[in-house]
Short mmCIF file of C-alpha atoms and ligand atoms in Angstrom, two decimals:
data_model
loop_
_atom_site.label_atom_id
_atom_site.label_comp_id
_atom_site.label_asym_id
_atom_site.label_seq_id
_atom_site.Cartn_x
_atom_site.Cartn_y
_atom_site.Cartn_z
CA MET V 104 146.13 -196.14 1.47
CA ALA V 105 143.45 -198.64 0.44
CA ASN V 106 144.68 -201.60 -1.62
CA PHE V 107 141.66 -201.78 -3.78
CA GLN V 108 141.41 -199.03 -6.49
CA ILE V 109 138.91 -198.79 -9.25
CA ASN V 110 138.36 -196.64 -12.35
CA PRO V 111 135.53 -194.12 -11.70
CA GLN V 112 133.59 -195.11 -14.79
CA ARG V 113 133.73 -198.87 -13.85
CA LEU V 114 132.61 -198.03 -10.34
CA GLU V 115 129.70 -195.98 -11.69
CA GLN V 116 128.66 -198.85 -13.92
CA TRP V 117 128.75 -201.25 -10.97
CA VAL V 118 126.63 -198.99 -8.79
CA GLU V 119 124.18 -198.37 -11.59
CA GLN V 120 123.92 -202.19 -12.14
CA LEU V 121 123.35 -202.70 -8.40
CA TRP V 122 120.38 -200.45 -8.48
CA ARG V 123 119.07 -201.80 -11.74
CA CYS V 124 119.13 -205.32 -10.15
CA ALA V 125 117.40 -203.82 -7.02
CA GLY V 126 114.57 -202.60 -9.23
CA SER V 127 115.46 -198.96 -10.14
CA GLU V 128 114.54 -197.65 -13.57
CA LEU V 129 117.52 -196.55 -15.69
CA ASN V 130 117.39 -192.82 -14.72
CA GLU V 131 117.22 -193.50 -11.09
CA ALA V 132 120.03 -196.02 -11.16
CA GLN V 133 122.16 -193.54 -13.15
CA ASP V 134 121.34 -190.58 -10.91
CA THR V 135 122.34 -192.62 -7.88
CA ALA V 136 125.59 -193.99 -9.40
CA LYS V 137 126.72 -190.60 -10.74
CA HIS V 138 126.06 -188.84 -7.42
CA LEU V 139 127.77 -191.34 -5.14
CA VAL V 140 130.85 -191.74 -7.39
CA LEU V 141 131.20 -187.97 -7.77
CA ALA V 142 131.24 -187.70 -3.91
CA ASN V 143 134.18 -190.18 -3.83
CA LEU V 144 135.87 -188.26 -6.67
CA SER V 145 135.42 -185.09 -4.72
CA GLY V 146 137.15 -186.52 -1.72
CA HIS V 147 134.04 -187.06 0.42
CA ASP V 148 134.13 -190.81 0.88
CA SER V 149 131.71 -190.50 3.82
CA HIS V 150 129.00 -189.65 1.24
CA GLY V 151 130.24 -191.86 -1.58
CA VAL V 152 129.51 -195.43 -2.71
CA GLY V 153 129.81 -196.64 0.88
CA MET V 154 126.27 -195.19 1.36
CA ASN V 155 124.94 -198.14 -0.71
CA ASP V 156 125.13 -200.39 2.37
CA ARG V 157 122.63 -198.20 4.18
CA TYR V 158 120.50 -197.63 1.05
CA VAL V 159 120.21 -201.35 0.24
CA ALA V 160 119.30 -202.09 3.85
CA SER V 161 116.64 -199.37 3.73
CA CYS V 162 115.32 -200.57 0.35
CA LEU V 163 115.08 -204.26 1.39
CA ASN V 164 113.30 -203.16 4.64
CA HIS V 165 110.70 -201.35 2.55
CA GLU V 166 111.66 -197.90 3.86
CA LEU V 167 113.34 -196.44 0.79
CA ARG V 168 110.81 -196.62 -2.16
CA LEU V 169 112.21 -197.00 -5.65
CA ASN V 170 111.10 -195.20 -8.84
CA GLN V 171 109.11 -192.40 -7.22
CA GLN V 172 108.06 -189.19 -9.01
CA LEU V 173 108.27 -185.83 -7.20
CA SER V 174 104.92 -184.63 -6.10
CA LEU V 175 104.18 -180.83 -5.91
CA VAL V 176 102.27 -180.22 -2.68
CA HIS V 177 102.36 -176.39 -2.96
CA ASP V 178 102.86 -174.49 -6.19
CA ALA V 179 103.00 -170.74 -6.28
CA GLY V 180 105.47 -170.38 -9.26
CA ALA V 181 108.65 -169.07 -7.73
CA LEU V 182 107.75 -170.71 -4.40
CA PHE V 183 107.03 -174.40 -4.25
CA ILE V 184 107.15 -177.47 -1.99
CA ALA V 185 107.88 -180.88 -3.43
CA ASP V 186 107.40 -184.16 -1.59
CA GLY V 187 110.07 -186.75 -2.23
CA GLN V 188 107.63 -189.64 -1.55
CA ARG V 189 110.25 -191.50 0.45
CA GLY V 190 112.02 -192.03 -2.87
CA MET V 191 115.66 -192.39 -3.74
CA GLY V 192 117.23 -189.09 -2.73
CA GLN V 193 119.55 -188.89 -5.71
CA SER V 194 116.54 -188.91 -8.03
CA MET V 195 114.20 -186.92 -5.93
CA ALA V 196 116.79 -184.05 -5.45
CA ARG V 197 117.71 -184.09 -9.11
CA GLN V 198 114.06 -183.78 -10.05
CA ALA V 199 113.47 -180.97 -7.57
CA MET V 200 116.63 -179.13 -8.65
CA ASP V 201 115.67 -179.39 -12.33
CA LEU V 202 112.31 -177.79 -11.52
CA GLY V 203 113.76 -175.14 -9.20
CA ILE V 204 116.37 -174.15 -11.83
CA GLU V 205 113.68 -173.88 -14.52
CA ARG V 206 111.54 -171.71 -12.27
CA ALA V 207 114.54 -169.54 -11.23
CA LYS V 208 115.33 -169.00 -14.86
CA LEU V 209 111.73 -167.95 -15.47
CA HIS V 210 111.21 -165.72 -12.43
CA GLY V 211 114.76 -164.66 -11.62
CA HIS V 212 114.57 -166.47 -8.33
CA CYS V 213 112.98 -169.51 -6.78
CA ILE V 214 112.56 -170.70 -3.29
CA PHE V 215 111.60 -174.32 -2.75
CA GLY V 216 111.48 -177.07 -0.33
CA LEU V 217 112.11 -180.74 -0.94
CA ARG V 218 110.71 -182.90 1.90
CA ASN V 219 110.36 -186.57 2.81
CA SER V 220 113.21 -187.67 0.59
CA HIS V 221 115.51 -190.57 1.29
CA HIS V 222 119.19 -189.47 1.87
CA ILE V 223 120.27 -186.86 -0.75
CA GLY V 224 124.02 -187.32 -0.16
CA ARG V 225 126.62 -184.64 -0.75
CA ILE V 226 124.53 -181.41 -0.84
CA GLY V 227 127.38 -179.69 -2.86
CA HIS V 228 126.28 -181.81 -5.81
CA TRP V 229 122.92 -179.98 -5.95
CA ALA V 230 124.58 -176.54 -5.44
CA GLU V 231 126.96 -177.31 -8.28
CA MET V 232 123.96 -178.11 -10.48
CA ALA V 233 122.63 -174.60 -9.89
CA ALA V 234 125.97 -172.86 -10.28
CA ALA V 235 126.47 -174.70 -13.61
CA LYS V 236 123.33 -172.76 -14.79
CA GLY V 237 124.71 -169.41 -13.49
CA LEU V 238 122.52 -169.39 -10.34
CA VAL V 239 123.52 -168.53 -6.80
CA ALA V 240 122.27 -171.30 -4.51
CA VAL V 241 121.78 -171.49 -0.64
CA HIS V 242 120.73 -174.80 0.92
CA PHE V 243 119.59 -175.56 4.53
CA THR V 244 119.24 -179.25 5.11
CA ASN V 245 118.15 -181.42 8.03
CA ALA V 246 118.41 -185.13 8.47
CA ILE V 247 116.36 -187.57 10.52
CA GLY V 248 116.18 -191.33 10.79
CA ALA V 249 119.44 -192.26 12.43
CA PRO V 250 119.73 -191.94 16.22
CA THR V 251 120.62 -188.36 17.22
CA MET V 252 124.35 -187.80 17.46
CA VAL V 253 125.13 -184.09 17.85
CA ALA V 254 124.70 -182.26 21.16
CA PRO V 255 123.24 -178.70 21.41
CA PHE V 256 125.88 -176.16 22.66
CA GLY V 257 126.32 -176.71 26.40
CA GLY V 258 124.28 -179.97 26.39
CA ALA V 259 125.46 -183.43 27.35
CA GLN V 260 123.04 -185.37 25.13
CA ALA V 261 122.59 -185.67 21.40
CA ARG V 262 119.52 -183.98 20.01
CA PHE V 263 120.05 -183.72 16.18
CA LEU V 264 122.13 -185.01 13.29
CA THR V 265 124.87 -183.40 11.22
CA ASN V 266 122.57 -180.91 9.37
CA PRO V 267 124.66 -179.58 6.48
CA PHE V 268 124.80 -175.95 5.23
CA THR V 269 125.67 -175.35 1.63
CA ALA V 270 126.07 -172.40 -0.76
CA ALA V 271 127.23 -171.97 -4.37
CA ILE V 272 128.41 -168.81 -6.17
CA PRO V 273 129.01 -169.12 -9.85
CA ARG V 274 132.00 -167.41 -11.47
CA ASN V 275 132.51 -166.62 -15.13
CA GLY V 276 134.86 -169.19 -16.72
CA GLN V 277 136.09 -170.52 -13.43
CA SER V 278 134.99 -173.16 -10.97
CA PRO V 279 132.18 -171.98 -8.66
CA ILE V 280 132.70 -171.12 -4.99
CA ILE V 281 131.10 -174.14 -3.12
CA VAL V 282 130.70 -173.97 0.64
CA ASP V 283 129.41 -177.32 1.78
CA PHE V 284 129.86 -178.81 5.23
CA ALA V 285 128.15 -180.63 8.08
CA THR V 286 127.44 -178.45 11.16
CA SER V 287 129.04 -181.01 13.39
CA ALA V 288 132.75 -180.54 14.16
CA ILE V 289 133.65 -183.74 12.39
CA ALA V 290 131.61 -186.05 10.17
CA HIS V 291 130.23 -189.09 11.92
CA GLY V 292 131.87 -191.29 9.22
CA LYS V 293 135.24 -189.93 10.26
CA VAL V 294 134.62 -190.90 13.92
CA ARG V 295 133.76 -194.42 12.73
CA VAL V 296 137.02 -194.65 10.78
CA ALA V 297 138.95 -193.52 13.86
CA TYR V 298 137.06 -196.08 15.97
CA ASN V 299 137.85 -198.89 13.56
CA LYS V 300 141.55 -197.95 13.46
CA ALA V 301 141.60 -197.48 17.30
CA VAL V 302 142.97 -193.95 16.99
CA ALA V 303 141.91 -190.75 18.81
CA VAL V 304 139.89 -187.96 17.09
CA PRO V 305 141.17 -184.34 17.31
CA ASP V 306 140.23 -182.09 20.26
CA GLY V 307 136.87 -180.30 20.23
CA CYS V 308 134.91 -183.01 18.33
CA LEU V 309 133.41 -185.25 20.96
CA ILE V 310 132.00 -185.35 24.50
CA ASP V 311 131.23 -188.46 26.54
CA ALA V 312 127.82 -189.26 27.90
CA LYS V 313 128.38 -186.92 30.87
CA GLY V 314 129.38 -184.07 28.64
CA HIS V 315 133.14 -184.24 29.29
CA PRO V 316 135.45 -183.55 26.32
CA THR V 317 137.07 -186.69 24.96
CA ASN V 318 139.18 -187.83 22.09
CA GLN V 319 137.92 -191.41 22.25
CA PRO V 320 135.67 -192.36 19.31
CA ALA V 321 134.43 -195.38 21.31
CA VAL V 322 131.98 -193.11 23.23
CA MET V 323 129.88 -193.02 20.01
CA PHE V 324 129.77 -196.81 19.61
CA GLU V 325 130.04 -198.39 23.05
CA ALA V 326 127.47 -197.52 25.72
CA ASP V 327 128.78 -196.59 29.22
CA GLU V 328 127.68 -198.49 32.33
CA GLN V 329 124.29 -196.50 32.27
CA GLY V 330 123.75 -197.58 28.67
CA ALA V 331 124.43 -193.99 27.42
CA PHE V 332 126.46 -192.77 24.49
CA GLY V 333 128.61 -189.69 23.86
CA SER V 334 127.89 -186.97 21.31
CA LEU V 335 129.50 -185.06 18.50
CA LEU V 336 129.96 -181.30 19.11
CA THR V 337 128.93 -178.65 16.58
CA PHE V 338 131.75 -176.82 14.79
CA GLY V 339 132.63 -173.39 16.16
CA GLY V 340 130.73 -173.92 19.52
CA HIS V 341 127.59 -171.85 19.74
CA LYS V 342 127.92 -170.55 16.18
CA GLY V 343 127.84 -173.94 14.47
CA TYR V 344 124.98 -174.87 16.91
CA GLY V 345 123.02 -171.85 15.80
CA LEU V 346 123.46 -172.76 12.12
CA ALA V 347 122.44 -176.40 12.88
CA VAL V 348 119.22 -175.08 14.50
CA VAL V 349 118.49 -172.91 11.42
CA CYS V 350 119.10 -175.92 9.09
CA GLU V 351 116.67 -177.94 11.22
CA LEU V 352 113.93 -175.39 11.26
CA LEU V 353 114.19 -173.90 7.84
CA GLY V 354 115.28 -177.15 6.15
CA ALA V 355 112.33 -179.08 7.61
CA ALA V 356 109.65 -177.32 9.66
CA LEU V 357 109.23 -174.34 7.31
CA ILE V 358 108.48 -176.65 4.41
CA GLY V 359 106.21 -179.09 6.13
CA GLY V 360 108.95 -181.66 6.68
CA GLU V 361 109.79 -183.65 9.83
CA SER V 362 112.20 -182.03 12.24
CA ILE V 363 113.98 -184.31 14.68
CA HIS V 364 112.17 -185.07 17.96
CA PRO V 365 110.73 -188.27 19.53
CA ALA V 366 107.53 -188.18 17.42
CA HIS V 367 109.68 -188.66 14.36
CA PHE V 368 112.15 -191.16 15.65
CA PRO V 369 114.12 -193.67 13.72
CA GLN V 370 113.12 -195.90 10.98
CA GLN V 371 115.45 -198.89 11.05
CA TYR V 372 117.85 -198.06 8.23
CA ALA V 373 116.63 -195.01 6.31
CA ILE V 374 118.11 -191.55 6.64
CA TRP V 375 115.57 -188.93 5.44
CA ASN V 376 116.53 -185.45 4.34
CA ASN V 377 114.43 -182.25 4.07
CA MET V 378 116.00 -179.28 2.31
CA LEU V 379 115.10 -175.57 1.75
CA VAL V 380 116.72 -174.18 -1.40
CA ILE V 381 117.05 -170.50 -2.43
CA LEU V 382 118.10 -169.91 -6.03
CA ILE V 383 118.86 -166.40 -7.41
CA ASP V 384 119.70 -165.52 -10.99
CA PRO V 385 122.35 -162.67 -10.68
CA THR V 386 121.50 -161.50 -14.18
CA ARG V 387 117.94 -160.70 -13.07
CA LEU V 388 118.96 -158.62 -10.07
CA GLY V 389 120.34 -155.93 -12.33
CA GLN V 390 123.75 -156.05 -10.84
CA ALA V 391 125.28 -158.95 -12.84
CA GLY V 392 128.21 -156.94 -14.20
CA TYR V 393 129.05 -155.38 -10.86
CA PHE V 394 128.59 -158.66 -8.99
CA SER V 395 131.05 -160.44 -11.31
CA GLU V 396 133.66 -157.63 -11.15
CA GLU V 397 133.37 -157.11 -7.36
CA LEU V 398 133.55 -160.86 -6.81
CA GLY V 399 136.77 -160.87 -8.87
CA ARG V 400 138.31 -157.92 -6.86
CA PHE V 401 137.40 -159.61 -3.52
CA ILE V 402 138.74 -163.05 -4.58
CA GLN V 403 141.99 -161.44 -5.78
CA TRP V 404 142.31 -159.71 -2.37
CA LEU V 405 141.69 -163.05 -0.60
CA GLU V 406 144.28 -164.83 -2.73
CA SER V 407 146.84 -162.13 -1.93
CA ALA V 408 147.03 -163.33 1.66
CA ALA V 409 150.40 -164.77 2.55
CA LEU V 410 150.22 -168.50 3.38
CA SER V 411 150.56 -169.55 6.92
CA GLU V 412 153.65 -171.64 7.50
CA ASP V 413 151.69 -174.76 8.58
CA SER V 414 149.01 -174.24 5.94
CA GLU V 415 147.43 -177.45 4.70
CA MET V 416 144.64 -177.95 2.20
CA SER V 417 142.27 -179.97 4.36
CA PRO V 418 142.90 -182.75 6.78
CA ALA V 419 140.50 -184.93 4.78
CA GLN V 420 142.34 -184.63 1.48
CA SER V 421 145.16 -186.93 0.21
CA SER V 422 148.80 -185.76 -0.20
CA GLU V 423 148.33 -186.29 -4.00
CA ALA V 424 145.39 -183.91 -4.05
CA ALA V 425 147.38 -181.42 -1.95
CA ALA V 426 150.21 -181.59 -4.53
CA ILE V 427 147.69 -181.03 -7.35
CA ALA V 428 146.13 -178.10 -5.49
CA ALA V 429 149.49 -176.61 -4.90
CA SER V 430 150.26 -176.78 -8.66
CA LEU V 431 146.79 -175.55 -9.71
CA TYR V 432 146.69 -172.75 -7.22
CA PRO V 433 150.41 -172.04 -6.47
CA GLY V 434 151.36 -170.11 -3.32
CA ARG V 435 147.92 -169.00 -2.31
CA VAL V 436 145.08 -169.93 -0.05
CA LEU V 437 142.30 -172.07 -1.57
CA LEU V 438 138.74 -170.96 -2.17
CA PRO V 439 135.90 -173.08 -0.95
CA GLY V 440 135.23 -175.65 -3.66
CA GLU V 441 138.80 -175.82 -4.89
CA PRO V 442 139.87 -178.82 -2.76
CA GLU V 443 137.15 -180.83 -4.47
CA VAL V 444 138.37 -179.71 -7.99
CA ALA V 445 141.93 -180.87 -7.04
CA MET V 446 140.62 -184.13 -5.61
CA ARG V 447 138.70 -184.89 -8.84
CA LEU V 448 141.96 -184.56 -10.82
CA ALA V 449 143.82 -186.66 -8.28
CA ARG V 450 141.18 -189.45 -8.45
CA ALA V 451 140.35 -189.24 -12.19
CA LYS V 452 141.81 -192.65 -12.99
CA ALA V 453 141.36 -194.48 -9.76
CA ILE V 454 139.21 -194.20 -6.68
CA PRO V 455 140.58 -195.99 -3.54
CA ILE V 456 138.04 -198.16 -1.59
CA ASP V 457 138.91 -199.18 1.92
CA ASP V 458 138.61 -202.80 3.01
CA THR V 459 135.54 -202.26 5.25
CA THR V 460 133.65 -200.45 2.49
CA LEU V 461 134.70 -203.01 -0.09
CA ALA V 462 133.32 -205.84 2.04
CA GLN V 463 130.07 -203.90 2.58
CA LEU V 464 129.60 -203.35 -1.15
CA ASP V 465 130.20 -207.04 -1.86
CA ARG V 466 127.57 -207.76 0.82
CA CYS V 467 125.14 -205.28 -0.91
CA ALA V 468 125.53 -207.20 -4.18
CA SER V 469 124.87 -210.54 -2.59
CA ARG V 470 121.84 -209.17 -0.53
CA ILE V 471 120.33 -207.80 -3.78
CA GLY V 472 121.12 -211.05 -5.55
CA ASP V 473 119.33 -213.09 -2.82
CA ALA V 474 116.31 -210.73 -2.73
CA ARG V 475 115.80 -210.03 -6.43
CA GLY V 476 117.57 -212.95 -8.28
CA HIS V 477 120.00 -210.59 -10.04
CA SER V 478 123.26 -209.02 -8.93
CA PRO V 479 126.16 -207.07 -10.43
CA GLY V 480 128.56 -209.57 -8.71
CA PRO V 481 131.10 -208.64 -6.09
CA LEU V 482 132.88 -205.37 -6.59
CA SER V 483 136.08 -206.85 -5.25
CA GLN V 484 136.21 -209.21 -8.36
CA MET V 485 136.00 -206.34 -10.81
CA LYS V 486 139.20 -205.76 -12.83
CA ASP V 487 139.98 -202.46 -14.53
P1 NAD F 764 134.50 -180.70 5.15
O1 NAD F 764 134.71 -180.48 6.58
O2 NAD F 764 135.43 -181.57 4.32
O3 NAD F 764 134.34 -179.24 4.46
C1 NAD F 764 134.11 -179.18 3.08
C2 NAD F 764 133.96 -177.75 2.67
O4 NAD F 764 135.09 -177.01 3.15
C3 NAD F 764 133.97 -177.61 1.18
O5 NAD F 764 133.22 -176.43 0.82
C4 NAD F 764 135.44 -177.36 0.84
O6 NAD F 764 135.61 -176.79 -0.43
C5 NAD F 764 135.80 -176.51 1.99
N1 NAD F 764 137.25 -176.57 2.27
C6 NAD F 764 137.94 -177.64 2.75
N2 NAD F 764 139.30 -177.34 2.87
C7 NAD F 764 139.42 -176.07 2.48
C8 NAD F 764 140.57 -175.21 2.37
N3 NAD F 764 141.77 -175.59 2.72
N4 NAD F 764 140.30 -173.94 1.94
C9 NAD F 764 139.11 -173.51 1.61
N5 NAD F 764 137.93 -174.30 1.66
C10 NAD F 764 138.15 -175.52 2.08
O7 NAD F 764 132.92 -181.26 4.93
P2 NAD F 764 132.12 -182.25 5.89
O8 NAD F 764 131.58 -181.38 6.99
O9 NAD F 764 132.93 -183.40 6.24
O10 NAD F 764 130.91 -182.63 4.97
C11 NAD F 764 131.14 -183.56 3.84
C12 NAD F 764 130.00 -183.74 3.01
O11 NAD F 764 128.90 -184.31 3.77
C13 NAD F 764 129.31 -182.47 2.41
O12 NAD F 764 129.20 -182.69 1.04
C14 NAD F 764 127.90 -182.36 3.08
O13 NAD F 764 126.89 -181.93 2.14
C15 NAD F 764 127.64 -183.86 3.31
N6 NAD F 764 126.68 -184.07 4.44
C16 NAD F 764 125.45 -184.51 4.09
C17 NAD F 764 124.48 -184.74 4.98
C18 NAD F 764 123.13 -185.28 4.70
O14 NAD F 764 122.31 -185.46 5.55
N7 NAD F 764 122.79 -185.52 3.37
C19 NAD F 764 124.82 -184.52 6.33
C20 NAD F 764 126.05 -184.03 6.67
C21 NAD F 764 127.04 -183.78 5.71
#
């Protein structure tokens, strides 16, 4: 358990202030702060405020560009491609989703691409935006910029990043179904945590530089005698691999974005995302009533499954969130999206920040202070 805990609103204010000091206009600073804090609230610390370290480095290195406006490079109404201008991903994706949702409401559906955006964080955030407007959403996303870290099935060398797949299905009066995961067996952030704590990772997540299975996170951070690193595996063997390939090709190549290969190799700090989004308004398919009823019947059937004896909510979630989930959804399996709902309740008053992340955030504030002459001050000194 981290020692440092902070109220979510205070944390959001601090992150907003950090980006105001860096030079973001108010909307961009607010989009960034809301998004990152909601990721922590949802239990996805790997995509929460800790990302500021990378974003600040990218910004100060003139990779991430602040205060960009989305540019439409192809506009055919219900089909469009927007260029994120290397801008702050939380602002670019919000602008693209606003336009996509507007078009989906107009036409009944919308398929769009967002390309050349700085890191857009937790993709579930964007899917939830669509679901809140009653839309079904499917997202295929690729990432480039960091050195490759996931091996193709059967390969011994990394060739791509953790390309997430995401989908949202709205439900009347209930939280939407949100499926949102990386196609790697384990998030890279979780391997780093294991490395820092000198503990093993579970079976089936990593191979060393020769392609042998290993539980040692060091293979990702310490080169072997030939100077080579290990790789993450995809989840579900060849199945996760296939989905990662689809995310790469549909999320980037199809929309004119950069897929990952040596011609597009790393910037120093930035992570770039490209994303294909499919939005469908169920009311315009003429099946809205049936869809809602049939969805209800299927969910009821799912929930009637007896719990397995060693059932647990998710290895990534806290025991407090598991207890909340057990009281919110007693005696039944969870639906995708429900762990995040429980986690938001568990963290509503305080978000834990681990010592490494806290030190990085303090460093972000001082780097921005040095570069811009203004800083929100160290987070570690903030009192609730
Ligand atoms: P994860 O392994 O924690 O899986 C999360 C998904 O599984 C959610 O849909 C959650 O509701 C569901 N889930 C978890 N436990 C469940 C249970 N017991 N029953 C039913 N459903 C359950 O996610 P991850 O792979 O660690 O990814 C974390 C985040 O990282 C995601 O939000 C993803 O979008 C983000 N990500 C972003 C990028 C990027 O380039 N921007 C890259 C990779 C991942």
